[in-house]
Coordinates of C-alpha atoms in Angstrom, one line a residue:
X795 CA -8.9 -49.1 -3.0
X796 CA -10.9 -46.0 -1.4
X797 CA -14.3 -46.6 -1.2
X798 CA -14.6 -43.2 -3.2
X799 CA -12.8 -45.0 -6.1
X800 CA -16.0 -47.4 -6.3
X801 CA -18.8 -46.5 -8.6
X802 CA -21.8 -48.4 -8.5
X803 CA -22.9 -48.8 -12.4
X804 CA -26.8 -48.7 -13.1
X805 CA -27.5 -52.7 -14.4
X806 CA -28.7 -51.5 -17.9
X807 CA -24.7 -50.3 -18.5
X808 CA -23.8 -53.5 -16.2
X809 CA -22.7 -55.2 -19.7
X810 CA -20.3 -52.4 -20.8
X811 CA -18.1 -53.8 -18.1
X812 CA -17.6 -57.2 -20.2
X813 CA -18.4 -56.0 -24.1
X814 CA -14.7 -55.5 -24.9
X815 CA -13.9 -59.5 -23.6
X816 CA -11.6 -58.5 -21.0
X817 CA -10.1 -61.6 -19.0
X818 CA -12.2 -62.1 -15.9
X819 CA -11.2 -63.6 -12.0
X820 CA -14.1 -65.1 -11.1
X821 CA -14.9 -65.7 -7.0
X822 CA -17.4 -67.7 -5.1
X823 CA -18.0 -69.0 -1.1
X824 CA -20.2 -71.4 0.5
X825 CA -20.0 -73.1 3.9
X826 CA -17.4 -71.4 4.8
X827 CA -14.9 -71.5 2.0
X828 CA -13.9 -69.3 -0.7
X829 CA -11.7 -69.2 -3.8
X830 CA -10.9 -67.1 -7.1
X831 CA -9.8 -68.4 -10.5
X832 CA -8.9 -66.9 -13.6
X833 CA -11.3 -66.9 -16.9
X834 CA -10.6 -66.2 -20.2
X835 CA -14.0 -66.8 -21.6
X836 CA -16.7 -64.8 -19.9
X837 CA -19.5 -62.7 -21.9
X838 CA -22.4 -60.3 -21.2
X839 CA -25.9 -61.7 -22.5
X840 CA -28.8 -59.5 -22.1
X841 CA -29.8 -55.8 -20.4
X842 CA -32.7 -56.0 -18.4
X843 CA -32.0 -57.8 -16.3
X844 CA -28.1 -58.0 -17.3
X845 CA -26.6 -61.5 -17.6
X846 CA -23.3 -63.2 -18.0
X847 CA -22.0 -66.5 -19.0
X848 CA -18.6 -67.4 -18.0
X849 CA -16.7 -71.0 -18.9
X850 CA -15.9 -73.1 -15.8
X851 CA -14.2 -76.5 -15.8
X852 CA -15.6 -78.8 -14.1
X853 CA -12.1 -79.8 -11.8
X854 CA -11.9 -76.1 -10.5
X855 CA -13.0 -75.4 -7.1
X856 CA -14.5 -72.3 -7.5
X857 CA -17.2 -74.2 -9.9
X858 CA -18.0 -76.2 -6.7
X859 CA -18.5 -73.2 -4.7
X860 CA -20.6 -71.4 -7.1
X861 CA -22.6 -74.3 -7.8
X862 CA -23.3 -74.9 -3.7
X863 CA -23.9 -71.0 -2.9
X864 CA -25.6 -70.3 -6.3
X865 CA -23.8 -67.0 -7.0
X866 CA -20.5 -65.2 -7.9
X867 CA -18.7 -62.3 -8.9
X868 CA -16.6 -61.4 -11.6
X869 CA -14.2 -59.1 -11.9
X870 CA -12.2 -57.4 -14.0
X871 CA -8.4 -57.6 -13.4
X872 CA -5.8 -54.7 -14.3
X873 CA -1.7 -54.5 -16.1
X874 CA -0.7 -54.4 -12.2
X875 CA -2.9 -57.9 -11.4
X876 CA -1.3 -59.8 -14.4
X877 CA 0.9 -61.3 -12.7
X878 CA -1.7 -62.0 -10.0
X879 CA -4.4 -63.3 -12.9
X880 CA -1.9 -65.9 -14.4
X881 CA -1.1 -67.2 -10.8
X882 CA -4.9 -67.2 -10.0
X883 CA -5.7 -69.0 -13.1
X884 CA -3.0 -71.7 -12.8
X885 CA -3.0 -72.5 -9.1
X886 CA -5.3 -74.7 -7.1
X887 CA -7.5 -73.4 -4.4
X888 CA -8.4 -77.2 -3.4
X889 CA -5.1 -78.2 -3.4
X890 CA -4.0 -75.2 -1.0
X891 CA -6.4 -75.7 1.2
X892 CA -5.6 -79.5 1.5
X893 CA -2.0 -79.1 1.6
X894 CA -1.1 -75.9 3.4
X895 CA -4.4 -75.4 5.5
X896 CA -5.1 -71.8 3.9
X897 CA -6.9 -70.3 0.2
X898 CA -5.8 -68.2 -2.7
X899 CA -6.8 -64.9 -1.0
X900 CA -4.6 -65.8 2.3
X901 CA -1.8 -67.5 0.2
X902 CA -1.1 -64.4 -2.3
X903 CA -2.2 -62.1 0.6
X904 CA -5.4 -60.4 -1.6
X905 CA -7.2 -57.7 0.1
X906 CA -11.2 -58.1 -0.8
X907 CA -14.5 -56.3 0.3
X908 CA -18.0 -57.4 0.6
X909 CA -20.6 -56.9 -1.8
X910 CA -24.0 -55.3 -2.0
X911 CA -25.9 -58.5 -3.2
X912 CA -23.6 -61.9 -2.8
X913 CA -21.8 -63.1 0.2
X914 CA -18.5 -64.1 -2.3
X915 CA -15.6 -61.7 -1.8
X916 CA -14.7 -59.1 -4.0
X917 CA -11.1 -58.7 -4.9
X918 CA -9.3 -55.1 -4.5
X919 CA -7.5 -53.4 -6.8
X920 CA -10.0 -54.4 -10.0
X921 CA -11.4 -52.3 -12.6
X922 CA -14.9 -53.6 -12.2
X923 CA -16.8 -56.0 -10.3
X924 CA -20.5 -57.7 -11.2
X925 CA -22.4 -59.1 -8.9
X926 CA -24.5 -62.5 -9.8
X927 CA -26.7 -65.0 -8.6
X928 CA -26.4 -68.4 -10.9
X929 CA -29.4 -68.9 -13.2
X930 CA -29.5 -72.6 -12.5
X931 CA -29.3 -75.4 -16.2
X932 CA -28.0 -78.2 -15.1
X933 CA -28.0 -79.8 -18.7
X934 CA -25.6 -76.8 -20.2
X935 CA -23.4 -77.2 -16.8
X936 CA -22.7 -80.4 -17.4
X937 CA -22.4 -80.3 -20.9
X938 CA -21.0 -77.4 -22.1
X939 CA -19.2 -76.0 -18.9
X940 CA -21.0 -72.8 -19.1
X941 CA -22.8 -71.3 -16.2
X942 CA -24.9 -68.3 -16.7
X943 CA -25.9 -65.2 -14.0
X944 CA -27.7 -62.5 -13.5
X945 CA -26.2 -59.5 -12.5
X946 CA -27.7 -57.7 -9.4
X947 CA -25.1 -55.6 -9.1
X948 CA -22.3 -54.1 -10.4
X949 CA -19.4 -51.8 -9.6
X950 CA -16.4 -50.1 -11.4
X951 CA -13.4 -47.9 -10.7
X952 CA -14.3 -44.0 -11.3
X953 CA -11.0 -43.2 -12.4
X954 CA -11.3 -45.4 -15.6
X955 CA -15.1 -46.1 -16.0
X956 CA -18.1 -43.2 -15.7
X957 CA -21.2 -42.6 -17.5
X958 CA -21.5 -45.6 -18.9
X959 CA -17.9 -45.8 -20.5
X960 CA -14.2 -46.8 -20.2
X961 CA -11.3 -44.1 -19.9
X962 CA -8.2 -45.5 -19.6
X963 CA -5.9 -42.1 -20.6
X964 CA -3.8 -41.3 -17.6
X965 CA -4.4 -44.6 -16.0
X966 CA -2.3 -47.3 -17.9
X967 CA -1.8 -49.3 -14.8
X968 CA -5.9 -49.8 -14.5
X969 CA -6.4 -50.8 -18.4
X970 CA -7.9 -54.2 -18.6
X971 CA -6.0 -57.6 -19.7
X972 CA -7.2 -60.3 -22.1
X973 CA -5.7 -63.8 -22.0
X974 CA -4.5 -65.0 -25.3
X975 CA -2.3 -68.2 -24.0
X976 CA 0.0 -69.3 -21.8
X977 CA 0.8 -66.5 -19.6
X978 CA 0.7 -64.3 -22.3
X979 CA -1.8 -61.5 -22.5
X980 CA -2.8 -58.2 -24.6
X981 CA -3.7 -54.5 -23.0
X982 CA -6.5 -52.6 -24.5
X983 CA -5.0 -49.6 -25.9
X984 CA -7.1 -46.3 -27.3
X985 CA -10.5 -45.4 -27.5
X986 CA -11.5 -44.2 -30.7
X987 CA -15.2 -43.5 -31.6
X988 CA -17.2 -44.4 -35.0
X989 CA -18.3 -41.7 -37.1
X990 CA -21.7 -41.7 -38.9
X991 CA -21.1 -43.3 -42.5
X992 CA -23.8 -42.6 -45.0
X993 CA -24.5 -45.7 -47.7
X994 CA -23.8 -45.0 -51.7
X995 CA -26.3 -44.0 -53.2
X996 CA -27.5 -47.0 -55.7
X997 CA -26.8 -47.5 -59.3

């Protein structure tokens, strides 16, 4: 994507990025390795600073990495990636690299960029990307599956996210998926803004 395309987002609106529950590919590197793996369960938690929780079993390589390098990013796939997002989601970076010698991003031939404030690679062609470094409890790890992060950067696509909101008119191919099950997913349509609703008066 041109580097033009790429917005950075101030980390107070960081969260916007996440609020409707889009399904998120989640990446992470450490001594030399690096994979990607689809999420369906990934939130935003605070403003300032931003965090995120995301749900990562414990066989997936990625969770390995993260935990090892102690950050990740997240991004936000598009309609054009679904394909890509199901395959991410339901292949295995270990078992690549053990049996064919090469990783997800070399085997579906993904183009990436580097970040402003992790070493993991960030995948082209997203709507968004956020930046975290893992805020470290080992007891909800282990328990739970759920790793939180702070965001200490974040980036989205102009075209379909500026001043703090999305925009998908005009730009179908860009709108965000969501995972429902089994390889089957649901687009976010319209925008459509509240209007002020005054209570009844009582009695």
């Amino acid at each position: 994507m041109p580097e033009h395309f790429r917005l950075p987002v101030s980390l107070p609106k960081a969260y916007r990025l996440l609020n409707h529950g889009p399904t998120v590919l989640v990446s992470a590197a450490a001594g030399g390795k690096r994979n990607i793996m689809a999420a369906a369960w990934a939130m935003p938690l605070d403003f300032a600073p931003p965090k995120v929780a995301v749900v990562l079993d414990k066989s997936t390589w990625t969770r390995h990495l993260l935990e090892d390098s102690g950050e990740f990013v997240l991004q936000v796939p598009t309609v054009s990636q679904v394909d890509l997002t199901e395959a991410l989601g339901s292949s295995s970076g270990l078992a690549l690299m053990e049996q064919e010698g090469t990783d997800k991003f070399d085997a579906y031939g993904l183009g990436t960029f580097a970040g402003t404030a992790v070493g993991a690679p960030l995948l082209e062609g997203c709507a968004a990307w956020l930046e975290c470094r893992l805020l470290p409890e080992p007891a909800t790890q282990q328990t739970y599956d759920l790793f939180l992060g702070e965001v200490v950067a974040a980036h989205a696509d102009s075209r379909v996210f500026s001043n703090g909101r999305w925009h998908f008119d005009g730009h179908d191919a860009l709108r965000t998926i969501h995972h429902v099950a089994g390889g089957h997913f649901l687009v976010d349509g319209d925008a459509i803004d509240a209007r002020p609703l005054a209570p009844r008066p009582a009695g």
